[in-house]
PDB file of C-alpha atoms and ligand atoms in Angstrom:
ATOM      1  CA  MET V   1      -0.112  -0.127   0.103  1.00 85.00           C
ATOM      2  CA  THR V   2       1.174   3.420  -0.711  1.00 92.00           C
ATOM      3  CA  PRO V   3       2.498   5.121   3.031  1.00 96.00           C
ATOM      4  CA  ALA V   4      -0.011   8.117   3.947  1.00 96.00           C
ATOM      5  CA  LEU V   5       3.727  10.612   4.037  1.00 97.00           C
ATOM      6  CA  GLU V   6       7.294   8.949   3.212  1.00 96.00           C
ATOM      7  CA  LEU V   7      10.407  11.267   3.514  1.00 96.00           C
ATOM      8  CA  GLN V   8      12.954   9.852   0.278  1.00 95.00           C
ATOM      9  CA  ASN V   9      16.971  10.917   1.842  1.00 93.00           C
ATOM     10  CA  LEU V  10      15.401  14.781   3.509  1.00 93.00           C
ATOM     11  CA  CYS V  11      18.079  17.376   4.056  1.00 92.00           C
ATOM     12  CA  PHE V  12      17.945  21.199   4.307  1.00 92.00           C
ATOM     13  CA  ARG V  13      20.713  23.382   5.222  1.00 92.00           C
ATOM     14  CA  TYR V  14      19.503  26.724   6.839  1.00 92.00           C
ATOM     15  CA  PRO V  15      19.953  30.032   5.344  1.00 91.00           C
ATOM     16  CA  ASP V  16      23.037  30.574   7.935  1.00 94.00           C
ATOM     17  CA  GLY V  17      24.431  27.234   7.021  1.00 92.00           C
ATOM     18  CA  THR V  18      23.134  25.312  10.006  1.00 94.00           C
ATOM     19  CA  GLU V  19      22.623  21.779   8.587  1.00 95.00           C
ATOM     20  CA  ALA V  20      19.340  20.991  10.184  1.00 95.00           C
ATOM     21  CA  LEU V  21      18.082  17.474   8.269  1.00 95.00           C
ATOM     22  CA  CYS V  22      21.100  15.362   6.780  1.00 95.00           C
ATOM     23  CA  GLY V  23      19.544  12.254   4.750  1.00 95.00           C
ATOM     24  CA  VAL V  24      16.083  11.366   6.665  1.00 96.00           C
ATOM     25  CA  SER V  25      13.773   8.697   5.087  1.00 97.00           C
ATOM     26  CA  PHE V  26      11.227   6.918   6.489  1.00 98.00           C
ATOM     27  CA  ALA V  27       7.427   5.629   5.897  1.00 98.00           C
ATOM     28  CA  ILE V  28       4.512   5.852   7.757  1.00 98.00           C
ATOM     29  CA  GLY V  29       1.756   4.164   6.269  1.00 97.00           C
ATOM     30  CA  GLU V  30      -2.258   5.228   6.189  1.00 96.00           C
ATOM     31  CA  GLY V  31      -3.441   5.412  10.031  1.00 95.00           C
ATOM     32  CA  GLU V  32      -0.471   4.939  12.280  1.00 97.00           C
ATOM     33  CA  CYS V  33       0.954   6.996  14.080  1.00 97.00           C
ATOM     34  CA  VAL V  34       4.022   8.404  14.862  1.00 98.00           C
ATOM     35  CA  GLY V  35       6.362   9.439  18.026  1.00 98.00           C
ATOM     36  CA  LEU V  36       9.428  11.587  16.893  1.00 98.00           C
ATOM     37  CA  ILE V  37      11.523  12.356  19.193  1.00 97.00           C
ATOM     38  CA  GLY V  38      15.023  13.814  19.753  1.00 97.00           C
ATOM     39  CA  PRO V  39      17.429  16.788  21.758  1.00 96.00           C
ATOM     40  CA  ASN V  40      16.234  20.338  21.287  1.00 95.00           C
ATOM     41  CA  GLY V  41      18.058  21.494  18.470  1.00 96.00           C
ATOM     42  CA  ALA V  42      17.796  17.683  16.380  1.00 97.00           C
ATOM     43  CA  GLY V  43      15.750  18.950  13.226  1.00 97.00           C
ATOM     44  CA  LYS V  44      12.178  17.910  14.320  1.00 97.00           C
ATOM     45  CA  SER V  45      10.917  21.325  13.421  1.00 95.00           C
ATOM     46  CA  THR V  46      12.450  21.698  10.282  1.00 95.00           C
ATOM     47  CA  LEU V  47      11.112  18.531   9.370  1.00 96.00           C
ATOM     48  CA  MET V  48       7.787  18.709   9.802  1.00 95.00           C
ATOM     49  CA  LEU V  49       7.895  22.521   8.376  1.00 92.00           C
ATOM     50  CA  HIS V  50       9.179  20.090   5.307  1.00 92.00           C
ATOM     51  CA  LEU V  51       5.745  18.835   5.240  1.00 92.00           C
ATOM     52  CA  ASN V  52       3.760  20.683   3.272  1.00 84.00           C
ATOM     53  CA  GLY V  53       5.789  22.715   1.899  1.00 79.00           C
ATOM     54  CA  ILE V  54       6.309  26.032   4.232  1.00 78.00           C
ATOM     55  CA  LEU V  55       9.857  24.975   4.074  1.00 78.00           C
ATOM     56  CA  PRO V  56      11.057  23.821   0.696  1.00 71.00           C
ATOM     57  CA  GLU V  57      13.482  21.967  -0.062  1.00 61.00           C
ATOM     58  CA  ARG V  58      16.987  23.801  -0.965  1.00 48.00           C
ATOM     59  CA  LEU V  59      18.334  20.635  -3.621  1.00 43.00           C
ATOM     60  CA  ASN V  60      16.958  21.644  -7.058  1.00 48.00           C
ATOM     61  CA  GLY V  61      17.231  17.333  -7.386  1.00 60.00           C
ATOM     62  CA  ALA V  62      14.493  15.008  -7.582  1.00 73.00           C
ATOM     63  CA  PRO V  63      11.703  15.297  -4.182  1.00 81.00           C
ATOM     64  CA  SER V  64      11.593  14.151  -1.017  1.00 91.00           C
ATOM     65  CA  VAL V  65       8.506  14.387   0.444  1.00 93.00           C
ATOM     66  CA  PHE V  66       6.146  12.478  -0.741  1.00 94.00           C
ATOM     67  CA  VAL V  67       2.117  12.769   0.758  1.00 94.00           C
ATOM     68  CA  SER V  68       0.385   9.805  -0.311  1.00 93.00           C
ATOM     69  CA  GLY V  69       2.633   8.905  -3.540  1.00 92.00           C
ATOM     70  CA  ARG V  70       1.956  12.552  -4.528  1.00 92.00           C
ATOM     71  CA  PRO V  71       5.520  13.921  -4.593  1.00 91.00           C
ATOM     72  CA  LEU V  72       5.651  17.483  -2.818  1.00 90.00           C
ATOM     73  CA  THR V  73       6.576  19.753  -5.689  1.00 86.00           C
ATOM     74  CA  THR V  74       5.198  23.085  -6.511  1.00 84.00           C
ATOM     75  CA  GLU V  75       3.111  22.510  -8.486  1.00 85.00           C
ATOM     76  CA  ASN V  76       1.043  19.791  -5.585  1.00 86.00           C
ATOM     77  CA  LEU V  77       1.870  21.749  -3.732  1.00 86.00           C
ATOM     78  CA  ALA V  78      -2.350  23.246  -3.522  1.00 85.00           C
ATOM     79  CA  ALA V  79      -3.193  19.244  -2.971  1.00 88.00           C
ATOM     80  CA  VAL V  80      -0.671  18.693  -0.248  1.00 88.00           C
ATOM     81  CA  ARG V  81      -1.744  21.163   2.741  1.00 87.00           C
ATOM     82  CA  ARG V  82      -5.232  19.754   2.025  1.00 89.00           C
ATOM     83  CA  ASP V  83      -3.595  16.704   3.325  1.00 93.00           C
ATOM     84  CA  VAL V  84      -1.600  17.382   5.722  1.00 95.00           C
ATOM     85  CA  GLY V  85      -2.631  19.395   8.474  1.00 94.00           C
ATOM     86  CA  MET V  86      -0.199  21.166  11.157  1.00 93.00           C
ATOM     87  CA  LEU V  87       0.037  22.569  14.579  1.00 93.00           C
ATOM     88  CA  PHE V  88       2.360  24.379  14.518  1.00 90.00           C
ATOM     89  CA  GLN V  89       4.614  24.428  18.048  1.00 87.00           C
ATOM     90  CA  GLU V  90       4.141  27.898  18.933  1.00 87.00           C
ATOM     91  CA  PRO V  91       0.423  28.688  19.010  1.00 89.00           C
ATOM     92  CA  ASP V  92       0.893  32.395  17.875  1.00 87.00           C
ATOM     93  CA  ASP V  93       2.893  31.288  15.068  1.00 86.00           C
ATOM     94  CA  GLN V  94      -0.648  30.048  13.675  1.00 86.00           C
ATOM     95  CA  LEU V  95      -2.961  32.206  15.610  1.00 90.00           C
ATOM     96  CA  PHE V  96      -3.966  35.381  13.311  1.00 88.00           C
ATOM     97  CA  CYS V  97      -7.450  36.570  13.282  1.00 92.00           C
ATOM     98  CA  PRO V  98     -10.494  38.274  15.665  1.00 94.00           C
ATOM     99  CA  THR V  99     -12.047  35.733  16.597  1.00 96.00           C
ATOM    100  CA  VAL V 100     -11.566  32.403  16.983  1.00 97.00           C
ATOM    101  CA  PHE V 101     -14.397  31.338  14.736  1.00 97.00           C
ATOM    102  CA  GLU V 102     -12.469  33.451  12.107  1.00 96.00           C
ATOM    103  CA  ASP V 103      -9.486  30.999  12.786  1.00 96.00           C
ATOM    104  CA  VAL V 104     -10.967  28.452  12.995  1.00 97.00           C
ATOM    105  CA  ALA V 105     -13.086  29.066   9.775  1.00 96.00           C
ATOM    106  CA  PHE V 106     -10.891  29.950   7.707  1.00 95.00           C
ATOM    107  CA  GLY V 107      -9.427  26.781   6.274  1.00 93.00           C
ATOM    108  CA  PRO V 108     -12.034  25.344   6.075  1.00 94.00           C
ATOM    109  CA  GLN V 109     -13.045  28.259   3.814  1.00 94.00           C
ATOM    110  CA  GLN V 110     -10.257  27.768   1.715  1.00 90.00           C
ATOM    111  CA  PHE V 111     -11.279  24.701   0.610  1.00 87.00           C
ATOM    112  CA  GLY V 112     -15.153  26.067  -0.686  1.00 91.00           C
ATOM    113  CA  LEU V 113     -17.055  25.514   2.592  1.00 94.00           C
ATOM    114  CA  GLY V 114     -19.584  28.517   4.072  1.00 94.00           C
ATOM    115  CA  GLY V 115     -22.407  29.314   5.545  1.00 95.00           C
ATOM    116  CA  ASP V 116     -24.508  26.541   8.071  1.00 96.00           C
ATOM    117  CA  ALA V 117     -21.687  23.814   6.782  1.00 96.00           C
ATOM    118  CA  LEU V 118     -19.932  26.165   7.927  1.00 97.00           C
ATOM    119  CA  ALA V 119     -20.516  27.327  11.037  1.00 97.00           C
ATOM    120  CA  ALA V 120     -21.653  23.412  12.272  1.00 97.00           C
ATOM    121  CA  ARG V 121     -17.584  22.437  11.511  1.00 97.00           C
ATOM    122  CA  VAL V 122     -16.468  25.259  13.621  1.00 97.00           C
ATOM    123  CA  SER V 123     -18.221  24.282  16.349  1.00 96.00           C
ATOM    124  CA  ASP V 124     -17.918  20.642  15.805  1.00 95.00           C
ATOM    125  CA  ALA V 125     -14.311  20.891  16.071  1.00 95.00           C
ATOM    126  CA  LEU V 126     -14.349  23.332  18.869  1.00 96.00           C
ATOM    127  CA  ALA V 127     -16.414  20.650  21.065  1.00 93.00           C
ATOM    128  CA  ARG V 128     -13.150  18.105  19.240  1.00 90.00           C
ATOM    129  CA  ALA V 129     -10.763  20.616  20.649  1.00 90.00           C
ATOM    130  CA  GLY V 130     -12.713  20.458  23.779  1.00 88.00           C
ATOM    131  CA  ILE V 131     -13.495  24.723  23.698  1.00 91.00           C
ATOM    132  CA  ARG V 132     -17.351  24.566  22.750  1.00 93.00           C
ATOM    133  CA  GLY V 133     -18.965  27.626  22.404  1.00 94.00           C
ATOM    134  CA  TYR V 134     -15.169  29.617  21.737  1.00 96.00           C
ATOM    135  CA  GLU V 135     -16.546  30.797  18.691  1.00 95.00           C
ATOM    136  CA  LYS V 136     -16.468  34.125  19.792  1.00 96.00           C
ATOM    137  CA  ARG V 137     -13.758  34.510  21.945  1.00 96.00           C
ATOM    138  CA  GLN V 138     -10.938  36.405  21.309  1.00 96.00           C
ATOM    139  CA  PRO V 139      -7.582  34.387  20.938  1.00 94.00           C
ATOM    140  CA  HIS V 140      -5.092  36.863  21.953  1.00 91.00           C
ATOM    141  CA  HIS V 141      -7.096  36.932  25.315  1.00 93.00           C
ATOM    142  CA  LEU V 142      -7.243  32.700  25.621  1.00 92.00           C
ATOM    143  CA  SER V 143      -4.337  31.488  27.957  1.00 89.00           C
ATOM    144  CA  HIS V 144      -1.598  28.834  26.144  1.00 86.00           C
ATOM    145  CA  GLY V 145      -3.586  25.876  26.758  1.00 86.00           C
ATOM    146  CA  GLN V 146      -6.291  27.836  24.946  1.00 90.00           C
ATOM    147  CA  LYS V 147      -5.225  28.992  21.961  1.00 92.00           C
ATOM    148  CA  ARG V 148      -3.146  25.597  21.469  1.00 91.00           C
ATOM    149  CA  ARG V 149      -7.019  24.023  21.612  1.00 91.00           C
ATOM    150  CA  VAL V 150      -7.922  26.169  19.321  1.00 95.00           C
ATOM    151  CA  CYS V 151      -4.967  26.295  16.719  1.00 94.00           C
ATOM    152  CA  LEU V 152      -5.856  21.754  17.075  1.00 93.00           C
ATOM    153  CA  ALA V 153      -9.486  23.333  16.555  1.00 95.00           C
ATOM    154  CA  GLY V 154      -8.495  25.252  12.887  1.00 95.00           C
ATOM    155  CA  VAL V 155      -6.460  22.509  12.006  1.00 95.00           C
ATOM    156  CA  LEU V 156      -9.602  19.228  12.966  1.00 94.00           C
ATOM    157  CA  ALA V 157     -11.857  22.082  10.898  1.00 96.00           C
ATOM    158  CA  CYS V 158     -10.227  21.397   7.932  1.00 94.00           C
ATOM    159  CA  GLU V 159     -10.756  16.783   8.260  1.00 93.00           C
ATOM    160  CA  PRO V 160      -6.836  16.135   7.192  1.00 94.00           C
ATOM    161  CA  ARG V 161      -5.897  12.827   5.958  1.00 94.00           C
ATOM    162  CA  VAL V 162      -2.624  12.967   8.131  1.00 96.00           C
ATOM    163  CA  LEU V 163      -1.723  15.513  10.892  1.00 96.00           C
ATOM    164  CA  VAL V 164       1.856  16.995  11.934  1.00 96.00           C
ATOM    165  CA  LEU V 165       1.801  17.929  14.932  1.00 96.00           C
ATOM    166  CA  ASP V 166       5.216  19.693  16.806  1.00 95.00           C
ATOM    167  CA  GLU V 167       5.261  19.772  21.115  1.00 93.00           C
ATOM    168  CA  PRO V 168       1.616  19.690  21.113  1.00 92.00           C
ATOM    169  CA  THR V 169       1.508  18.838  24.329  1.00 90.00           C
ATOM    170  CA  SER V 170       4.249  22.243  25.568  1.00 86.00           C
ATOM    171  CA  ASP V 171       2.838  24.588  28.211  1.00 79.00           C
ATOM    172  CA  LEU V 172      -0.686  22.318  28.560  1.00 85.00           C
ATOM    173  CA  ASP V 173      -1.916  21.699  32.520  1.00 87.00           C
ATOM    174  CA  PRO V 174      -2.412  17.380  33.437  1.00 90.00           C
ATOM    175  CA  ARG V 175      -5.422  18.371  32.621  1.00 87.00           C
ATOM    176  CA  GLY V 176      -4.644  19.497  29.383  1.00 85.00           C
ATOM    177  CA  LYS V 177      -2.552  16.867  28.895  1.00 89.00           C
ATOM    178  CA  ARG V 178      -5.032  14.108  29.275  1.00 90.00           C
ATOM    179  CA  GLU V 179      -7.056  15.807  27.420  1.00 87.00           C
ATOM    180  CA  LEU V 180      -5.436  16.525  24.353  1.00 89.00           C
ATOM    181  CA  LYS V 181      -4.605  13.341  24.605  1.00 92.00           C
ATOM    182  CA  ALA V 182      -7.896  11.525  24.080  1.00 90.00           C
ATOM    183  CA  VAL V 183      -9.068  14.337  21.652  1.00 88.00           C
ATOM    184  CA  LEU V 184      -5.964  12.497  20.121  1.00 92.00           C
ATOM    185  CA  ARG V 185      -6.442   9.157  20.619  1.00 92.00           C
ATOM    186  CA  GLN V 186     -10.550   9.450  17.751  1.00 88.00           C
ATOM    187  CA  ILE V 187      -8.508  10.997  15.523  1.00 89.00           C
ATOM    188  CA  PRO V 188      -8.467   8.352  12.501  1.00 89.00           C
ATOM    189  CA  ALA V 189      -6.557  10.296  10.537  1.00 93.00           C
ATOM    190  CA  THR V 190      -2.252   9.585   9.849  1.00 97.00           C
ATOM    191  CA  GLN V 191      -0.268  10.783  13.013  1.00 98.00           C
ATOM    192  CA  LEU V 192       2.882  12.447  14.207  1.00 98.00           C
ATOM    193  CA  ILE V 193       3.237  13.776  17.063  1.00 98.00           C
ATOM    194  CA  ALA V 194       6.701  15.603  17.979  1.00 97.00           C
ATOM    195  CA  THR V 195       7.104  15.271  21.686  1.00 96.00           C
ATOM    196  CA  HIS V 196       9.627  15.058  24.543  1.00 94.00           C
ATOM    197  CA  ASP V 197       6.561  14.066  26.105  1.00 94.00           C
ATOM    198  CA  LEU V 198       7.599  10.655  26.374  1.00 95.00           C
ATOM    199  CA  GLU V 199       4.735   8.971  28.523  1.00 94.00           C
ATOM    200  CA  LEU V 200       2.210  10.799  25.745  1.00 95.00           C
ATOM    201  CA  VAL V 201       4.154   8.503  23.697  1.00 97.00           C
ATOM    202  CA  VAL V 202       4.507   5.327  24.910  1.00 96.00           C
ATOM    203  CA  GLU V 203      -0.130   5.674  24.763  1.00 96.00           C
ATOM    204  CA  LEU V 204      -0.968   7.420  21.800  1.00 97.00           C
ATOM    205  CA  CYS V 205       2.083   5.881  19.052  1.00 98.00           C
ATOM    206  CA  PRO V 206       3.165   2.031  18.866  1.00 97.00           C
ATOM    207  CA  ARG V 207       6.175   3.262  16.601  1.00 98.00           C
ATOM    208  CA  VAL V 208       8.752   5.857  17.209  1.00 98.00           C
ATOM    209  CA  ILE V 209      11.490   8.125  15.300  1.00 98.00           C
ATOM    210  CA  VAL V 210      14.460   8.938  16.921  1.00 98.00           C
ATOM    211  CA  MET V 211      16.220  11.696  15.745  1.00 98.00           C
ATOM    212  CA  ASP V 212      19.903  13.590  16.348  1.00 97.00           C
ATOM    213  CA  GLU V 213      21.747  15.824  14.894  1.00 97.00           C
ATOM    214  CA  GLY V 214      19.733  15.567  11.722  1.00 97.00           C
ATOM    215  CA  ARG V 215      19.068  11.699  11.323  1.00 98.00           C
ATOM    216  CA  VAL V 216      17.148   9.322  12.308  1.00 98.00           C
ATOM    217  CA  VAL V 217      18.885   7.404  14.627  1.00 98.00           C
ATOM    218  CA  ALA V 218      16.889   5.356  15.043  1.00 98.00           C
ATOM    219  CA  ASP V 219      13.215   3.398  14.030  1.00 98.00           C
ATOM    220  CA  GLY V 220      11.007   1.053  16.057  1.00 98.00           C
ATOM    221  CA  PRO V 221       8.394  -0.187  17.991  1.00 98.00           C
ATOM    222  CA  THR V 222       8.170   2.541  21.366  1.00 97.00           C
ATOM    223  CA  VAL V 223       7.960  -0.245  23.816  1.00 96.00           C
ATOM    224  CA  THR V 224      11.338  -1.504  22.550  1.00 96.00           C
ATOM    225  CA  LEU V 225      12.754   1.688  21.747  1.00 96.00           C
ATOM    226  CA  LEU V 226      12.013   3.692  25.134  1.00 96.00           C
ATOM    227  CA  SER V 227      12.590   0.843  27.562  1.00 95.00           C
ATOM    228  CA  ASP V 228      16.542   1.279  24.998  1.00 95.00           C
ATOM    229  CA  GLU V 229      18.011   3.211  28.642  1.00 93.00           C
ATOM    230  CA  ALA V 230      21.666   2.896  26.154  1.00 94.00           C
ATOM    231  CA  LEU V 231      19.579   4.417  23.127  1.00 95.00           C
ATOM    232  CA  MET V 232      17.821   6.808  25.182  1.00 95.00           C
ATOM    233  CA  LEU V 233      20.959   8.382  26.961  1.00 94.00           C
ATOM    234  CA  ALA V 234      22.762   8.382  24.012  1.00 95.00           C
ATOM    235  CA  HIS V 235      20.457  11.099  22.724  1.00 95.00           C
ATOM    236  CA  GLY V 236      19.536  12.957  25.501  1.00 93.00           C
ATOM    237  CA  LEU V 237      16.500  11.498  26.679  1.00 93.00           C
ATOM    238  CA  GLU V 238      15.067   9.250  29.159  1.00 90.00           C
ATOM    239  CA  LYS V 239      13.536   5.970  29.647  1.00 89.00           C
ATOM    240  CA  PRO V 240       9.997   6.723  31.321  1.00 89.00           C
ATOM    241  CA  HIS V 241       7.873   5.983  34.215  1.00 89.00           C
ATOM    242  CA  SER V 242       6.007   4.138  33.315  1.00 88.00           C
ATOM    243  CA  LEU V 243       7.774   1.292  30.993  1.00 88.00           C
ATOM    244  CA  GLN V 244      11.003   1.588  34.378  1.00 83.00           C
ATOM    245  CA  HIS V 245      10.431  -2.294  34.505  1.00 77.00           C
ATOM    246  CA  GLN V 246      11.007  -3.475  30.683  1.00 73.00           C
ATOM    247  CA  HIS V 247      14.172  -4.628  28.656  1.00 72.00           C
ATOM    248  CA  PRO V 248      15.090  -3.654  25.714  1.00 66.00           C
ATOM    249  CA  HIS V 249      15.349  -7.000  22.820  1.00 62.00           C
ATOM    250  CA  GLY V 250      16.139  -6.470  19.632  1.00 51.00           C
ATOM    251  CA  SER V 251      15.610  -3.171  18.889  1.00 50.00           C
ATOM    252  CA  ARG V 252      16.803  -1.582  15.688  1.00 52.00           C
ATOM    253  CA  HIS V 253      19.446   0.954  15.920  1.00 54.00           C
ATOM    254  CA  THR V 254      20.763   2.592  12.421  1.00 52.00           C
TER     255      THR V 254
HETATM  256  P1  LIG J   1      13.953  20.733  17.442  1.00 85.20           P
HETATM  257  O1  LIG J   1      12.455  20.775  16.728  1.00 85.20           O
HETATM  258  O2  LIG J   1      14.243  19.383  17.638  1.00 85.20           O
HETATM  259  O3  LIG J   1      14.610  21.429  18.795  1.00 85.20           O
HETATM  260  P2  LIG J   1      14.582  22.003  14.911  1.00 85.20           P
HETATM  261  O4  LIG J   1      14.640  21.546  12.952  1.00 85.20           O
HETATM  262  O5  LIG J   1      14.145  22.996  15.489  1.00 85.20           O
HETATM  263  O6  LIG J   1      15.014  21.083  15.854  1.00 85.20           O
HETATM  264  O7  LIG J   1      16.066  23.033  14.903  1.00 85.20           O
HETATM  265  C1  LIG J   1      16.935  21.841  14.234  1.00 85.20           C
HETATM  266  C2  LIG J   1      18.935  23.283  14.260  1.00 85.20           C
HETATM  267  O8  LIG J   1      18.432  23.796  13.271  1.00 85.20           O
HETATM  268  C3  LIG J   1      19.457  23.502  15.157  1.00 85.20           C
HETATM  269  O9  LIG J   1      21.375  23.305  15.464  1.00 85.20           O
HETATM  270  C4  LIG J   1      18.646  24.822  15.542  1.00 85.20           C
HETATM  271  O10 LIG J   1      19.767  25.679  16.069  1.00 85.20           O
HETATM  272  C5  LIG J   1      18.993  25.116  13.531  1.00 85.20           C
HETATM  273  N1  LIG J   1      17.184  26.004  13.017  1.00 85.20           N
HETATM  274  C6  LIG J   1      16.675  26.189  13.531  1.00 85.20           C
HETATM  275  N2  LIG J   1      15.673  27.253  13.190  1.00 85.20           N
HETATM  276  C7  LIG J   1      16.337  27.670  12.580  1.00 85.20           C
HETATM  277  C8  LIG J   1      17.091  28.602  11.684  1.00 85.20           C
HETATM  278  N3  LIG J   1      15.306  29.650  11.227  1.00 85.20           N
HETATM  279  N4  LIG J   1      17.488  29.151  11.644  1.00 85.20           N
HETATM  280  C9  LIG J   1      19.132  28.390  11.457  1.00 85.20           C
HETATM  281  N5  LIG J   1      19.321  27.291  11.746  1.00 85.20           N
HETATM  282  C10 LIG J   1      17.943  27.846  12.711  1.00 85.20           C
HETATM  283 MG1  LIG J   2      10.201  21.649  17.911  1.00 85.20          MG
END
């Protein structure tokens, strides 16, 4: 089956010369929920910004990002953006309208939804994100956690096939984290979740990809990799409490 998302030797260097991605390759199947972990500066956010073309590849060669088999090229950009929903690390980078309604409605409006159907889509997305009835609120007056939920509602309202989430639980209180996990668990879309919250990975993601210094250093079953104390320590991570009694067997290091 064609993977929902595939990277083939993705490389990226920032204009200042920082080599952020050095030949990243992996494929994620339809409906998979995969964690993306690694220390600060590993390249997780840079990778995610490539998945709907926010950061263009600086290579002249063959395309390296494929969504449902479709290469991410200039001609395919609009279609790929329709398929891939992206939750940014920083909510303030995502919110730009005077009301929550307008912000959440923005995406579906681009796809031609209007009137009652649009209002219903927005109210449903807000409910799923745990902020039912917030339509008239002003995003810049909300708390950080509430802003994050507005962003999530905006992404859900577009009904993406692939959901890409960058540090979705950072700055959320414990209840907020629990509620977000419940929301994500119910979403049938393919998901790639970059996070330092390893308990979230254990709970939601059967598979995890470990990155360090712009490279994939391990890719495999979450329980196996996160139980591997040596692997975790080597890449600035630690074995989560929930796996303290697990011992790794047969993990694949690359
Ligand atoms: P992560 O999300 O895993 O913490 P990032 O993708 O943010 O990692 O960063 C990867 C590397 O790229 C780091 O070395 C970081 O300093 C660098 N970097 C990130 N954004 C920029 C930028 N706008 N300009 C130059 N270097 C950047
Ligand atoms: Mg990041």
